[in-house]
XYZ file of C-alpha atoms in Angstrom:
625
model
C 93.823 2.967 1.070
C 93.616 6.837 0.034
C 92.590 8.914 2.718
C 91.661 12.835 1.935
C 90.543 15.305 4.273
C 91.406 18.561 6.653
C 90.773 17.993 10.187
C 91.336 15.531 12.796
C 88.724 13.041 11.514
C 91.835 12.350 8.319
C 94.319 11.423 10.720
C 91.992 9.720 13.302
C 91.102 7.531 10.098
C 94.775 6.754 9.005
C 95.654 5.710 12.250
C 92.624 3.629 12.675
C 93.073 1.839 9.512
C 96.811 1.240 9.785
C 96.896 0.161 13.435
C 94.346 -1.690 13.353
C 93.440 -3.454 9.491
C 97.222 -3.262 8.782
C 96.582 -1.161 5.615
C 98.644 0.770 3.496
C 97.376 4.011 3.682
C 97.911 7.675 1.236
C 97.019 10.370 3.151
C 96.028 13.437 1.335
C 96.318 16.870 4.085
C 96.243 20.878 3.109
C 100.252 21.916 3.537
C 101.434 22.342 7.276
C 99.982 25.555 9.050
C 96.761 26.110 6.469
C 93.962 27.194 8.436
C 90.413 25.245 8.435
C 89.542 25.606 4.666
C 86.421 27.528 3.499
C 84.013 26.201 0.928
C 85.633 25.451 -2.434
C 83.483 27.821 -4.649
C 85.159 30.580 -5.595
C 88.915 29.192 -4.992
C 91.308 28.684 -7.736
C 91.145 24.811 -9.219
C 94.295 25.003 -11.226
C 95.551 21.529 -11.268
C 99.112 22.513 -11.128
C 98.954 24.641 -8.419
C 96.857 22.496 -6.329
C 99.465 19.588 -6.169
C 102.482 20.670 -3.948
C 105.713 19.048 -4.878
C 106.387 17.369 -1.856
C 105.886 13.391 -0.651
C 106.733 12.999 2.484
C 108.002 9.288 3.557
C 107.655 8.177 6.936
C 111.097 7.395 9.067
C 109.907 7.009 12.061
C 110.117 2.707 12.878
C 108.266 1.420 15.839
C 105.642 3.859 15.733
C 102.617 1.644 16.758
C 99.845 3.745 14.516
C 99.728 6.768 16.822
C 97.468 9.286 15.425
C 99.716 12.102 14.635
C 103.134 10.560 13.468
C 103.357 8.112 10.182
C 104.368 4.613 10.266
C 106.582 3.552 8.374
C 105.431 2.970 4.331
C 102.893 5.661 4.591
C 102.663 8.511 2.349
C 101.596 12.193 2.833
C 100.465 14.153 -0.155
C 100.375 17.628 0.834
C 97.979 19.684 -1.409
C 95.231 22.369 -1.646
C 92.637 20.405 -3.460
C 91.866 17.167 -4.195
C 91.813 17.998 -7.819
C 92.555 14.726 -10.577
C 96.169 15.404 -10.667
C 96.091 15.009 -6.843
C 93.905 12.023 -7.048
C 95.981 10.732 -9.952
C 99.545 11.079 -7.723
C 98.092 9.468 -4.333
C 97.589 6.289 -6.077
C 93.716 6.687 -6.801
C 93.566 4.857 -10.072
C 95.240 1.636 -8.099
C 93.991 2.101 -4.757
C 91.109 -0.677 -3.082
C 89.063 2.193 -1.294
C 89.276 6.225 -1.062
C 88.145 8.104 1.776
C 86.872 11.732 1.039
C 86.458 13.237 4.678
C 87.006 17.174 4.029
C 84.781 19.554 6.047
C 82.932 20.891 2.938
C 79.878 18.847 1.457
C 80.499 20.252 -2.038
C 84.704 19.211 -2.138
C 83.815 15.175 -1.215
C 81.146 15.096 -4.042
C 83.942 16.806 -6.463
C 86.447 14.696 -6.086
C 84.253 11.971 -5.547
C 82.687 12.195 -8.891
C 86.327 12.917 -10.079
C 87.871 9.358 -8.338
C 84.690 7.432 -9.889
C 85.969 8.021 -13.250
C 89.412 7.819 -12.743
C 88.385 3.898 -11.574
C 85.437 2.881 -11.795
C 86.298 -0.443 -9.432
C 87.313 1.848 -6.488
C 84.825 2.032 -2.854
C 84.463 5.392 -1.962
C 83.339 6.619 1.487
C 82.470 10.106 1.668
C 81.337 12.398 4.877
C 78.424 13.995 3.780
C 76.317 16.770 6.181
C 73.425 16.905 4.141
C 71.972 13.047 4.539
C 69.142 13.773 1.755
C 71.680 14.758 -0.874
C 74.205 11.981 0.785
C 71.148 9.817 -0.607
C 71.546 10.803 -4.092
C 75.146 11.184 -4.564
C 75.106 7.556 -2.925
C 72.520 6.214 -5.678
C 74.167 8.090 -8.458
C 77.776 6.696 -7.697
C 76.678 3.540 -7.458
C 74.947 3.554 -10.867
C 78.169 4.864 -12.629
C 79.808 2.592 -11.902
C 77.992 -0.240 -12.644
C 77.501 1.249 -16.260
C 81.014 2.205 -16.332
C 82.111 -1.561 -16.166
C 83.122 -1.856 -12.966
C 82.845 -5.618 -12.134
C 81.973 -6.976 -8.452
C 79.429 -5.905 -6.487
C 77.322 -2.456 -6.379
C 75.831 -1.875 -3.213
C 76.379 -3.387 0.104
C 76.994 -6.937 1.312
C 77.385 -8.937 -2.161
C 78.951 -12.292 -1.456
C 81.159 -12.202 -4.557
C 83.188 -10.047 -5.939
C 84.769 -6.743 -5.207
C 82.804 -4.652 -3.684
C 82.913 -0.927 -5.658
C 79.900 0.876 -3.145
C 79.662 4.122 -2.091
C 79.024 4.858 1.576
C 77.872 7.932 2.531
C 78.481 8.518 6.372
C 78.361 11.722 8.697
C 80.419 12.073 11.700
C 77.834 14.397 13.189
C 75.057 11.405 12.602
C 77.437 8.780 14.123
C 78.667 11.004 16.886
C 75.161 11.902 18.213
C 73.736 8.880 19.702
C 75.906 8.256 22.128
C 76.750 11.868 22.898
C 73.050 11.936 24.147
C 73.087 9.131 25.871
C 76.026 9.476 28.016
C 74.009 12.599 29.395
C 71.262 10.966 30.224
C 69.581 8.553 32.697
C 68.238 5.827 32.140
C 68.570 5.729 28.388
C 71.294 4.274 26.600
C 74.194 4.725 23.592
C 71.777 4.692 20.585
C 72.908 3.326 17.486
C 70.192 4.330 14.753
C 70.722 3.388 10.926
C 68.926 2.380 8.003
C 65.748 1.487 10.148
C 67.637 -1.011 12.277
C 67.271 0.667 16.139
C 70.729 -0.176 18.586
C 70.437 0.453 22.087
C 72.772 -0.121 24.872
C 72.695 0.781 29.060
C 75.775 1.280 31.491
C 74.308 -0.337 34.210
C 76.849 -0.203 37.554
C 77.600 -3.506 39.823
C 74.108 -4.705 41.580
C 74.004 -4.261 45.643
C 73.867 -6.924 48.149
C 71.009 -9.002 47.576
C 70.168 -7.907 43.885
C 70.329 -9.665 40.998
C 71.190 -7.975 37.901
C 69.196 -7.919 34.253
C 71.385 -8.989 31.640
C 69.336 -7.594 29.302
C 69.395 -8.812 25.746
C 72.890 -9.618 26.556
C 75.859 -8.359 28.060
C 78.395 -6.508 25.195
C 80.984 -4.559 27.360
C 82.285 -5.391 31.550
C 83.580 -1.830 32.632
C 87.005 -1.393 33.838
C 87.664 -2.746 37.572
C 89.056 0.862 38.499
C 85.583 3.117 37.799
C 85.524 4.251 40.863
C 89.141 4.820 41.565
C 89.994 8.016 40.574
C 93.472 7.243 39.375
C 92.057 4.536 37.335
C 93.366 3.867 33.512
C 90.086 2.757 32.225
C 89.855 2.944 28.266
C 93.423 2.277 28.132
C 94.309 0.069 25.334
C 97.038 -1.495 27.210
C 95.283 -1.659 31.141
C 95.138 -5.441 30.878
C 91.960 -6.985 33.045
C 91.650 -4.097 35.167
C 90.578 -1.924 31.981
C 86.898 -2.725 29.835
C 86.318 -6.135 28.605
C 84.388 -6.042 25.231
C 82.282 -8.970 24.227
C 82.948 -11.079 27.251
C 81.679 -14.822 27.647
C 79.022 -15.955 30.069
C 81.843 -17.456 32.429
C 83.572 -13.730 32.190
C 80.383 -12.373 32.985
C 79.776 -14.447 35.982
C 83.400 -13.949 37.108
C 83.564 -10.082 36.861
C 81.873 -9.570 40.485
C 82.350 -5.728 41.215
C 82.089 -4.718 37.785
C 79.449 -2.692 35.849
C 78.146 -3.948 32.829
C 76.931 -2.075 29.275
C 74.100 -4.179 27.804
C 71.223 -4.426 25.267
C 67.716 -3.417 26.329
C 64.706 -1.047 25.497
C 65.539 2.581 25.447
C 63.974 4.521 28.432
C 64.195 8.096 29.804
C 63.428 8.984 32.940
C 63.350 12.688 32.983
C 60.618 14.961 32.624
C 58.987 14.947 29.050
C 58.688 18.222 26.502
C 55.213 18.149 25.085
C 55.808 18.069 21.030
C 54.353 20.769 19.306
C 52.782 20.830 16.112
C 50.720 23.299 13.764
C 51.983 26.289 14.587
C 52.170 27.884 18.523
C 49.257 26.477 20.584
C 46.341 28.135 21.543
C 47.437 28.672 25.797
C 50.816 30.281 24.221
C 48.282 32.683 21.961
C 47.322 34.619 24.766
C 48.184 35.321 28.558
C 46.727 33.615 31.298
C 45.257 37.240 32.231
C 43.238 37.546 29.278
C 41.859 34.069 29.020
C 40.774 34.845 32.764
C 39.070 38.048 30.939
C 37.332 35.977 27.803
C 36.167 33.575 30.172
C 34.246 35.616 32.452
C 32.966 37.401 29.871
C 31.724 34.395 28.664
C 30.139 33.483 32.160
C 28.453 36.738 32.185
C 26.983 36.250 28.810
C 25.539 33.048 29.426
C 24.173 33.905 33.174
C 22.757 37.354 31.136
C 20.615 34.701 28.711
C 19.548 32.498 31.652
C 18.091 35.487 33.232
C 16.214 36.683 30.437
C 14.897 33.693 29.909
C 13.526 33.540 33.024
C 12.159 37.080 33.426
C 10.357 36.722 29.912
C 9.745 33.354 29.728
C 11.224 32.797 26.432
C 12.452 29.998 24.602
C 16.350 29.568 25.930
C 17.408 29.581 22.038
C 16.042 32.488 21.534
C 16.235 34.723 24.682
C 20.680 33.970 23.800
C 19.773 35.626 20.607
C 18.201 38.353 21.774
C 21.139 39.025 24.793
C 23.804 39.104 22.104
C 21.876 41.774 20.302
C 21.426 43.894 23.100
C 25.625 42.956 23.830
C 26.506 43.954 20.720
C 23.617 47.264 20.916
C 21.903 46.583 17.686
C 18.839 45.888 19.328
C 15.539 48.167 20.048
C 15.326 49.755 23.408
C 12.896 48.178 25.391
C 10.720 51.162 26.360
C 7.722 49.142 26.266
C 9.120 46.285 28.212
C 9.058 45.323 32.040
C 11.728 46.243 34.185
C 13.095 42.882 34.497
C 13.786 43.452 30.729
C 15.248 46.465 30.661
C 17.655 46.085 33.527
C 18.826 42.922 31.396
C 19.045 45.458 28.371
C 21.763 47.816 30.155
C 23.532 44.657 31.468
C 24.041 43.419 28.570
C 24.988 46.520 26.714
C 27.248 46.919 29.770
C 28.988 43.985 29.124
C 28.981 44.848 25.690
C 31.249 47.479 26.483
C 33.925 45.351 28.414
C 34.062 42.732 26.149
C 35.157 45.098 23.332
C 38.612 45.904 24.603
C 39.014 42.769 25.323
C 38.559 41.553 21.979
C 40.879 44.256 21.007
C 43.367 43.059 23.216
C 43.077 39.260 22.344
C 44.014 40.181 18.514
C 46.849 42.197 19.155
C 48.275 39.541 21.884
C 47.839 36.676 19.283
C 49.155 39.080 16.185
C 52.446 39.210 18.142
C 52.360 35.711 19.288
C 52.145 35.158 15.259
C 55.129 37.408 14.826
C 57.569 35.883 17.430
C 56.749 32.485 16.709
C 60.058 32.322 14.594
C 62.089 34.211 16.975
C 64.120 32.633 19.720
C 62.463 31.195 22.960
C 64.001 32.372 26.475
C 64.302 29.825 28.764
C 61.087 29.539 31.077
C 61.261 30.636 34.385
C 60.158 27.247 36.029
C 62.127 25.028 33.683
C 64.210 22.203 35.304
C 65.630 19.247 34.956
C 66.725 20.158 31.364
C 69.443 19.565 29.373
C 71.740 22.448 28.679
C 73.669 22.018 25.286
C 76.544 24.369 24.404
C 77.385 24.981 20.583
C 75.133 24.455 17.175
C 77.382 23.576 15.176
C 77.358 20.648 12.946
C 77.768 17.975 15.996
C 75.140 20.356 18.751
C 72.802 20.181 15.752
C 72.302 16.765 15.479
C 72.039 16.296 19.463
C 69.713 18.960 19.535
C 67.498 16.614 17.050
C 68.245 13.655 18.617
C 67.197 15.394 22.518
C 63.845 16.529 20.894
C 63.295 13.284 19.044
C 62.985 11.786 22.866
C 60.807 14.721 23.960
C 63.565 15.936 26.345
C 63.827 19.394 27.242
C 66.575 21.401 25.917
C 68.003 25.020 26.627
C 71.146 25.320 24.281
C 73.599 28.072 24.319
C 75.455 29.988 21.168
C 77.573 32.551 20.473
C 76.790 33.229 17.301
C 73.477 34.464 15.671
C 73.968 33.012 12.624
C 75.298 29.313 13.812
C 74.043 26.475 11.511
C 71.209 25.138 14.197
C 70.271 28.357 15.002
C 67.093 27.757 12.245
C 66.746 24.131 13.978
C 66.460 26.019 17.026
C 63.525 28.528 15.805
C 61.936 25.289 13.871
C 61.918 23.011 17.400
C 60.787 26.316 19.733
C 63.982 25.305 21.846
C 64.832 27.961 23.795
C 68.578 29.815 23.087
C 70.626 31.626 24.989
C 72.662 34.344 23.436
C 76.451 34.835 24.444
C 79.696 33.692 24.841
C 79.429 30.507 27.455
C 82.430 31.858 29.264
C 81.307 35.061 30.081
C 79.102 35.571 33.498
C 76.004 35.800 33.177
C 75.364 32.923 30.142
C 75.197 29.770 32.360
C 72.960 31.000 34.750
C 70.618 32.378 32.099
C 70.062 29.124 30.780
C 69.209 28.087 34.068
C 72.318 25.872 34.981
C 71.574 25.529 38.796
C 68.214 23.855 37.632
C 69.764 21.324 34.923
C 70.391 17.572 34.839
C 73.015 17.413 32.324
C 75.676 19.182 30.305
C 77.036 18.789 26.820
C 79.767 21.275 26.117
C 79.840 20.699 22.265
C 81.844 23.224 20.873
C 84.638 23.046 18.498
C 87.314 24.981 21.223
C 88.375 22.553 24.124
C 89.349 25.090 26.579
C 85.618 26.483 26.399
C 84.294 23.253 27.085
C 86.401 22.869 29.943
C 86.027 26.462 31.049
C 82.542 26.129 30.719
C 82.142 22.246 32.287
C 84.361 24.142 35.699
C 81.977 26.646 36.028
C 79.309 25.017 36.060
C 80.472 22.941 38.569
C 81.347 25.360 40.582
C 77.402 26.483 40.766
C 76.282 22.809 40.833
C 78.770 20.280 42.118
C 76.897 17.235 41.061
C 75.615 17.825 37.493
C 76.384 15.773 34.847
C 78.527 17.013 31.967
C 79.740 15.926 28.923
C 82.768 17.327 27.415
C 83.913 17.564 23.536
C 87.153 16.664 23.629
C 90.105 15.546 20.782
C 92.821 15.053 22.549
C 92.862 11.598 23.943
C 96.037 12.991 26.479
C 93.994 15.811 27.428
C 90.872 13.974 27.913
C 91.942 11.534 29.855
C 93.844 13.893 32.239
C 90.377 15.858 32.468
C 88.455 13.222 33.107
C 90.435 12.003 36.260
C 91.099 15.540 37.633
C 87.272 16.305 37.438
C 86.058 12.765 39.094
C 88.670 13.513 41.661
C 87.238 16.981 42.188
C 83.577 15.655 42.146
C 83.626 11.796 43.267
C 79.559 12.233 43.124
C 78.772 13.486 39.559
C 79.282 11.861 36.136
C 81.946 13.266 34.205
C 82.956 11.921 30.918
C 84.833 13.170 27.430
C 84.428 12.412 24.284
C 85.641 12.661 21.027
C 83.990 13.475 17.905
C 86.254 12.023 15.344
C 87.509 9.063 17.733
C 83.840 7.837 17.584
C 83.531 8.441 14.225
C 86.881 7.364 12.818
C 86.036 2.886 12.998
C 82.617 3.460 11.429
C 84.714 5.293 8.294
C 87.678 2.683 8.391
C 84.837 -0.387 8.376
C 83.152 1.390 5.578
C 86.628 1.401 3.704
C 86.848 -2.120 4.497
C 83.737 -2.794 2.769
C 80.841 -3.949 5.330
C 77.605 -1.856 6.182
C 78.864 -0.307 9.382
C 75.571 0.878 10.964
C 77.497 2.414 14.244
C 79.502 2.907 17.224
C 78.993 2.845 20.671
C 81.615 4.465 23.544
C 82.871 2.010 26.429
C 85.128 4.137 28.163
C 87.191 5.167 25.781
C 87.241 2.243 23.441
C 84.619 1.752 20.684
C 81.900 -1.249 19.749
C 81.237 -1.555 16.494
C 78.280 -2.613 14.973
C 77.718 -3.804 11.392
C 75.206 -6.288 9.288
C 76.983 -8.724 7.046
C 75.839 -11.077 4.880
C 77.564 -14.459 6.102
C 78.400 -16.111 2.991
C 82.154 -15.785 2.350
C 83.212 -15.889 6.690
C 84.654 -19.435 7.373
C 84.131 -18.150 11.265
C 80.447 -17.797 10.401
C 78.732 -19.829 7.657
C 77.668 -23.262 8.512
C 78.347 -22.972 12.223
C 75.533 -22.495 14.993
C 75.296 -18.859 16.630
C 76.746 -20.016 20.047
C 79.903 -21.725 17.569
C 80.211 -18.381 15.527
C 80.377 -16.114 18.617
C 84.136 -15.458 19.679
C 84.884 -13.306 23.270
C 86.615 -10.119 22.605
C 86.313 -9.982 18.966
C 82.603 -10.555 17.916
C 79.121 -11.721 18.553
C 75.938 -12.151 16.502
C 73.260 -10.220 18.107
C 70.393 -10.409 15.851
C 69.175 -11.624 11.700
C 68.296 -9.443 9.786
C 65.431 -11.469 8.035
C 64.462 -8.419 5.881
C 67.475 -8.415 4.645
C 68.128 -12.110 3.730
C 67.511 -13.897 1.303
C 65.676 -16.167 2.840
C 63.319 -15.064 5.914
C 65.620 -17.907 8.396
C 64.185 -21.323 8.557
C 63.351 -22.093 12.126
C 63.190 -18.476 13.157
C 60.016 -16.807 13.746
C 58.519 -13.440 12.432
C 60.957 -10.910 9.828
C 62.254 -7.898 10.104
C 65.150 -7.633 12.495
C 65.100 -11.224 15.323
C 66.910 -10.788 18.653
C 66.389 -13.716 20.510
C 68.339 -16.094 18.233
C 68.878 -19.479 19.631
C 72.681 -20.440 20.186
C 71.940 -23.371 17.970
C 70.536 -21.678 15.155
C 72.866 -22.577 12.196
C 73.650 -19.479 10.098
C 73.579 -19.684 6.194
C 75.241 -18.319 3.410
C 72.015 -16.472 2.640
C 71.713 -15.329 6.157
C 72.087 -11.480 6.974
C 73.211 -10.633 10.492
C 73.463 -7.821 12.497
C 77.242 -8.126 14.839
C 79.148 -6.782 17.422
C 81.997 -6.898 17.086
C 86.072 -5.136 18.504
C 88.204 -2.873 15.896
C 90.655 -5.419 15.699
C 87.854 -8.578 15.887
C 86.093 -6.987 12.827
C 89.542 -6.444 11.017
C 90.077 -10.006 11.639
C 86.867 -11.140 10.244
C 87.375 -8.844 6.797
C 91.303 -10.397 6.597
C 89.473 -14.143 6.344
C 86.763 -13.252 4.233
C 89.857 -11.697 2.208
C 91.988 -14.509 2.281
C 88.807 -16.983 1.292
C 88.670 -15.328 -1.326
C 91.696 -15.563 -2.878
């Protein structure tokens, strides 16, 4: 496995695919101390300067796969770009599956294109921002190397041969489910791809006398120590006390104390935003003073006609006629008339007069309603139980979408103008605060005291913290969510902040530690469709086709399923070759019966542990050969 990037989410991906699938893995890093790299137009490609003449050999035995030393057998290629000759020396042209997880869009597709040649039978997974062009570059990939001669299996899923796809992933896309959901209540960690909809609850241990919902069924038990605040929950090593991943009904019933994370229908429970479409609506056109104005203006108009038509006794039709040309004074005096009429006539012309500035003042207010719709919104002054997000950068982006998506109401917070959500912003009408998140001043205008929930998603982890503290400090019990890399760091974090606030929700995540098994199952080969955070481990999910898994063709779905390491959930009937004798309705069936035999044919949607799943791919391997 060839692994090429410059940030956290490369080594987070080494790690995961050597201590875990027991791969041989090339990774391809800028030299030590290079800053974050900048878009690749405009650089130098020379070939022979891009390669730096150093391999660096791991010698340190024993490691265990931690993510920042290498185990021993791995290789480091140290250069600039991932030009051919770099491709060419990390092993491209013999290598089972390259990873292309740089930072820039436009470097993956280069050397992606670049690797596709240089072997046509290679998978290639490449983090891609831009999901419409990840579409295309996807297709196109694909189609070269089928006509290039490739052999195996285009595409996703094939039961023979190798598989050559191309997967097209985004860490921001995978991260932002369940960095929404673990702000909010009562909805879930959201796993959303390719049409088919995930959703899981953390529901905690049910009182005395209550009975608790299973749900569609139970995936994770919590750790035993959530509400002790020197807990090691998430711990790979905490033994029963620590989360229990795909547990077994007698597990389930067993675990008394414990909470749960299970399958259901996502719900929110706080206050919705009204969607807005077509431009700004008409109560934001103009003030609530001057629709006050227009409509008694209106009222006098109307109780002007009814009187004419009394005094007169015209015909209601047209005695309204006749009191609009006398309010707009391009009627004849009535000099000839009774004084019933010509009282009426100065009324009218009276009112004539007060509705013009009105008028005046209705154009001008909706003119600069016009001009400001593209501007930023200020938080309102009555707005509560929001959501306040910190950072638009490639990760706040995509929870902004995924907030407004579920109509919740969103105030986010930037430092800089000219951030990449910052036209998502304008586009959504969520309002934006201005300013650096740790000066005073910034939290408050964004109405912090009033908020459910915080996300601190920026890229610094000192002003998440710095930011998560203070906002404490004005609001003890709000819930935050914290961006976090360091697994050390987080984890000391977490436990000083519970122990500081026993009665709010506190918990950190990581961007490229949820993202990092959905890349290493793509390298693997299977349609990973997404993650979901217990604690800090990580659920996969992924739709297989079962032909080729001694584990799962020919057996029943209660035979297949295997505690700990995975679980068939649902069949994917749409996606089978055959719609599933014996199993009702198509499209994507939850409630399979335990006795349900699954067929070659058959394409399933699992659940399944890092090391369950890498268990499952080493069989199909082995079958194979």
């Amino acid at each position: 496995m060839v692994v090429c990037g410059d940030d956290g989410l490369a080594h987070r991906l080494a790690a995961e695919l050597r201590g875990v699938y027991r791969e041989q893995v090339t990774l391809v890093v800028p030299p030590a101390g290079r800053g974050v790299r900048q878009p690749m137009a405009g650089r130098a490609r020379a070939a022979s300067a891009a390669l730096i003449d150093r391999v660096v050999t791991a010698v340190n035995r024993g490691n265990g796969g931690s993510d920042d030393t290498l185990a021993p057998g791995e290789r480091v290629v140290e250069a600039a770009e991932p030009t051919e000759a770099v491709l060419a020396g990390a092993g491209v042209e013999r290598a089972a599956a390259l990873a292309l997880v740089y930072d820039d869009d436009e470097t993956n597709i280069r050397a992606a294109l670049t690797a596709r040649r240089l072997n046509p039978r290679l998978r290639l997974v490449l983090r891609l921002y831009n999901r419409r062009l990840g579409q295309h570059i996807e297709e196109l990939l694909d189609q070269a190397a089928e006509l290039a001669g490739g052999g195996g299996t285009p595409g996703r899923g094939g039961a023979g041969g190798a598989d050559i796809s191309t997967t097209v992933l985004s860490d921001a896309d995978t991260a932002a489910p369940a960095l929404v959901a673990t702000a909010l209540v009562g909805s879930g960690k959201v796993v959303d791809a390719e049409g088919l909809l995930l959703r899981a609850v953390e529901r905690r241990p049910p009182g005395p006398g209550e009975v608790a919902d299973p749900g569609l069924c139970t995936l994770a038990l919590l750790s035993a120590t959530s509400n002790d605040p020197a807990g090691d929950e998430g711990s790979e090593d905490s033994g029963e006390q620590g989360p229990r991943l795909l547990p077994d009904a007698a597990a389930v019933a067993a675990a008394t104390g414990r909470g749960t994370v299970v399958l259901e229908q996502l719900s929110y429970s706080g206050p919705p935003l009204p969607t807005r479409r077509g431009g700004p609506p008409f109560a934001s056109l103009f003030s609530r003073r001057l629709r006050w104005s227009l409509a008694g203006l209106v009222a006098a108009v109307v109780a002007l006609a009814v009187a004419l038509t009394v005094v007169t006794q015209d015909n209601p039709l047209h005695a309204t006629y006749v009191t609009l040309l006398d309010l707009f004074a391009i009627n004849e005096p009535a000099h000839h008339e009774t004084t019933g009429r010509q009282v009426l006539q100065l009324l009218s012309m009276l009112v004539g007069l007060l509705l013009l500035p009105v008028l005046l003042a209705a154009v001008l207010e909706a003119l600069g309603t016009f001009r400001t719709a593209s501007a930023l919104r200020k938080p309102p002054r009555g707005l509560s139980g929001h959501v306040v997000l910190l950072g638009l950068g490639k990760i706040g982006t995509r929870v902004l979408t995924r907030l407004r998506e579920l109509h919740i109401p969103v105030v986010c917070v930037e430092a800089d103008p000219e951030a990449r959500g910052m036209a998502v912003a304008r586009r959504l009408r969520v309002p934006v605060v201005l300013g650096d998140v740790t000066q005073e001043g910034v939290l408050e205008a964004a109405k912090i005291h009033r908020a459910d929930a915080l996300l601190a998603l920026t890229s610094a982890d000192t002003t998440n913290l710095e930011a998560v503290l203070y906002a404490r400090s004005v609001r003890p019990d709000l819930r935050a969510v914290l961006r976090l890399y360091d697994d050390d760091f987080a984890k000391a974090v977490y436990r000083t902040l519970r122990t500081a606030h026993p009665a709010a929700l506190t918990r950190s995540r990581s961007v490229s530690h949820l993202a990092a098994p959905a890349f290493a199952g793509a390298m693997m080969g299977r349609q990973i469709l997404g993650a979901i955070p217990v604690e800090r481990r990580v659920l996969l999910f992924a739709a297989v086709v079962v032909g080729g898994y001694a584990p799962l063709e020919g057996r029943t779905v209660g035979e297949a399923f295997r505690a700990g390491a995975w679980r068939v959930l649902a069949l994917d009937t749409a996606g089978s070759a055959s719609g599933g004798e014996g199993v009702p309705g198509s499209g994507l069936v939850w409630d399979l019966p335990d006795t349900y035999v699954l067929r070659a044919e058959d394409r399933v949607v699992l659940a399944a542990t890092r090391r369950g799943l890498a268990e499952l791919l080493g069989r199909r391997a082995r079958s194979a050969t």
